[in-house]
mmCIF file of C-alpha atoms in Angstrom:
data_model
loop_
_atom_site.group_PDB
_atom_site.id
_atom_site.type_symbol
_atom_site.label_atom_id
_atom_site.label_comp_id
_atom_site.label_asym_id
_atom_site.label_seq_id
_atom_site.Cartn_x
_atom_site.Cartn_y
_atom_site.Cartn_z
ATOM 1 C CA GLU A 1 5.562 8.897 22.576
ATOM 2 C CA ALA A 2 1.748 8.175 21.994
ATOM 3 C CA VAL A 3 1.637 4.474 21.050
ATOM 4 C CA ASP A 4 4.344 4.132 24.290
ATOM 5 C CA CYS A 5 1.809 5.331 26.797
ATOM 6 C CA MET A 6 -1.097 2.326 24.595
ATOM 7 C CA ALA A 7 1.567 -0.057 25.738
ATOM 8 C CA ARG A 8 2.392 0.352 29.288
ATOM 9 C CA SER A 9 -1.500 0.861 29.649
ATOM 10 C CA LEU A 10 -1.241 -2.708 28.628
ATOM 11 C CA LEU A 11 1.001 -3.259 31.247
ATOM 12 C CA LEU A 12 -1.829 -1.579 33.804
ATOM 13 C CA ASP A 13 -4.773 -4.042 32.708
ATOM 14 C CA PRO A 14 -4.024 -6.414 29.848
ATOM 15 C CA ASP A 15 -7.982 -8.462 29.565
ATOM 16 C CA PHE A 16 -8.538 -3.998 27.874
ATOM 17 C CA LYS A 17 -9.765 -4.476 24.874
ATOM 18 C CA GLY A 18 -9.117 0.210 23.929
ATOM 19 C CA PRO A 19 -4.804 -1.005 24.164
ATOM 20 C CA TYR A 20 -5.579 -3.090 21.617
ATOM 21 C CA VAL A 21 -7.046 -1.465 18.769
ATOM 22 C CA ASN A 22 -5.332 2.272 19.611
ATOM 23 C CA LEU A 23 -2.071 0.391 19.313
ATOM 24 C CA GLY A 24 -3.520 -1.524 15.941
ATOM 25 C CA ALA A 25 -4.322 1.830 14.606
ATOM 26 C CA ALA A 26 -1.658 3.792 15.454
ATOM 27 C CA PHE A 27 0.661 1.355 14.203
ATOM 28 C CA LEU A 28 -1.101 1.278 10.650
ATOM 29 C CA ARG A 29 0.022 5.336 10.665
ATOM 30 C CA LEU A 30 3.392 4.567 11.037
ATOM 31 C CA HIS A 31 3.284 1.982 8.440
ATOM 32 C CA ARG A 32 4.988 -0.440 11.182
ATOM 33 C CA TYR A 33 2.809 -2.928 9.641
ATOM 34 C CA ASP A 34 3.841 -6.406 10.953
ATOM 35 C CA GLU A 35 3.057 -4.493 14.624
ATOM 36 C CA ALA A 36 -0.279 -3.844 13.724
ATOM 37 C CA LEU A 37 -0.594 -7.056 12.833
ATOM 38 C CA ALA A 38 1.189 -8.480 16.140
ATOM 39 C CA ILE A 39 -0.169 -6.743 18.888
ATOM 40 C CA SER A 40 -4.293 -6.965 17.107
ATOM 41 C CA GLU A 41 -2.799 -11.210 17.104
ATOM 42 C CA ALA A 42 -2.635 -10.747 20.549
ATOM 43 C CA GLY A 43 -5.756 -8.697 21.251
ATOM 44 C CA LEU A 44 -7.435 -11.337 19.267
ATOM 45 C CA ASN A 45 -6.743 -13.769 21.579
ATOM 46 C CA ARG A 46 -8.598 -12.155 24.233
ATOM 47 C CA HIS A 47 -11.340 -10.659 22.630
ATOM 48 C CA PRO A 48 -11.684 -12.826 19.570
ATOM 49 C CA GLN A 49 -15.204 -11.410 18.622
ATOM 50 C CA SER A 50 -13.253 -7.516 17.605
ATOM 51 C CA PRO A 51 -14.445 -6.631 15.333
ATOM 52 C CA GLN A 52 -11.731 -3.616 14.928
ATOM 53 C CA CYS A 53 -8.613 -5.853 15.658
ATOM 54 C CA HIS A 54 -9.600 -7.778 12.003
ATOM 55 C CA TYR A 55 -10.291 -4.798 10.768
ATOM 56 C CA HIS A 56 -6.170 -3.578 11.255
ATOM 57 C CA MET A 57 -4.891 -6.862 10.244
ATOM 58 C CA ALA A 58 -7.484 -6.172 7.194
ATOM 59 C CA ILE A 59 -5.508 -3.139 6.649
ATOM 60 C CA ALA A 60 -2.431 -4.159 7.636
ATOM 61 C CA TYR A 61 -2.381 -7.252 5.469
ATOM 62 C CA TYR A 62 -3.350 -5.037 1.896
ATOM 63 C CA ARG A 63 -0.774 -2.390 2.795
ATOM 64 C CA LYS A 64 1.649 -5.705 2.954
ATOM 65 C CA SER A 65 0.911 -7.161 -0.507
ATOM 66 C CA ILE A 66 0.808 -3.760 -2.360
ATOM 67 C CA LEU A 67 4.320 -2.785 -0.902
ATOM 68 C CA LEU A 68 5.847 -6.199 -1.658
ATOM 69 C CA GLU A 69 3.480 -5.860 -5.414
ATOM 70 C CA SER A 70 5.767 -2.830 -5.978
ATOM 71 C CA ALA A 71 9.105 -3.496 -4.378
ATOM 72 C CA ALA A 72 9.812 -7.293 -5.562
ATOM 73 C CA PRO A 73 7.117 -7.527 -8.927
ATOM 74 C CA LEU A 74 9.186 -10.974 -9.690
ATOM 75 C CA ALA A 75 7.102 -13.900 -10.078
ATOM 76 C CA TRP A 76 8.398 -15.756 -6.946
ATOM 77 C CA THR A 77 6.788 -13.137 -4.760
ATOM 78 C CA LYS A 78 3.277 -12.924 -6.446
ATOM 79 C CA ASN A 79 2.651 -16.206 -4.317
ATOM 80 C CA GLN A 80 3.026 -14.039 -1.026
ATOM 81 C CA HIS A 81 0.988 -10.981 -2.705
ATOM 82 C CA GLU A 82 -1.917 -12.726 -3.330
ATOM 83 C CA ASP A 83 -1.701 -14.724 -0.019
ATOM 84 C CA PHE A 84 -1.373 -11.216 1.499
ATOM 85 C CA ARG A 85 -4.900 -10.384 -0.379
ATOM 86 C CA LYS A 86 -6.918 -13.436 0.925
ATOM 87 C CA LYS A 87 -6.571 -12.696 4.263
ATOM 88 C CA ALA A 88 -6.695 -9.294 4.036
ATOM 89 C CA LYS A 89 -10.606 -9.635 2.265
ATOM 90 C CA GLU A 90 -10.600 -13.323 5.417
ATOM 91 C CA CYS A 91 -9.587 -10.915 7.795
ATOM 92 C CA MET A 92 -12.465 -8.111 6.341
ATOM 93 C CA GLU A 93 -15.246 -10.500 6.296
ATOM 94 C CA GLU A 94 -14.364 -11.255 10.265
ATOM 95 C CA ALA A 95 -14.964 -8.262 11.314
ATOM 96 C CA ARG A 96 -17.364 -7.825 9.341
ATOM 97 C CA SER A 97 -19.569 -10.441 10.548
ATOM 98 C CA SER A 98 -18.525 -10.514 14.162
ATOM 99 C CA GLU A 99 -21.272 -10.021 16.873
ATOM 100 C CA ASP A 100 -20.307 -6.513 17.720
ATOM 101 C CA ALA A 101 -19.836 -5.645 13.936
ATOM 102 C CA GLU A 102 -23.943 -6.511 13.792
ATOM 103 C CA LYS A 103 -25.199 -4.532 16.461
ATOM 104 C CA VAL A 104 -23.575 -1.360 14.787
ATOM 105 C CA GLN A 105 -25.087 -2.200 11.681
ATOM 106 C CA LYS A 106 -28.684 -2.832 13.354
ATOM 107 C CA LYS A 107 -27.968 0.846 15.563
ATOM 108 C CA ASN A 108 -27.102 2.349 12.576
ATOM 109 C CA LYS A 109 -30.721 1.090 10.199
ATOM 110 C CA ASN A 110 -33.011 2.269 12.905
#
C-alpha cells in the first residue's frame, strides 16, 4: 500500500526526490531488487548527485549477487555474480563521493 502511495506521488511531482528515495528503500525491504534498481536509476536521471539512489543501487546489486551465488554456483554465473559485486562497489563509491554525502560528512565532523 505504501509503495502505491509513493508511486502516485511521483505523478504529482516527478521532480521531487523523496519518492524515488523512499520507493528505492521500500523495494529493497520487499526484496524487489530489480524494481529498486529501476526507480533509483529514474531518480538519478532527475537527481544525478543523489547519494541515496546510488546507495540503494549498491545494496540491490550486492543482494542480487548473493542470490545469484547461492542459487546457481556454476562457473557461467560467476561472471554475472562478479559484475553485480563490481556495480555494487561502484554505486557505493558514487554515493560516498557525492556532493550531498560530503556535506553530511563535514557536518558530522563539526
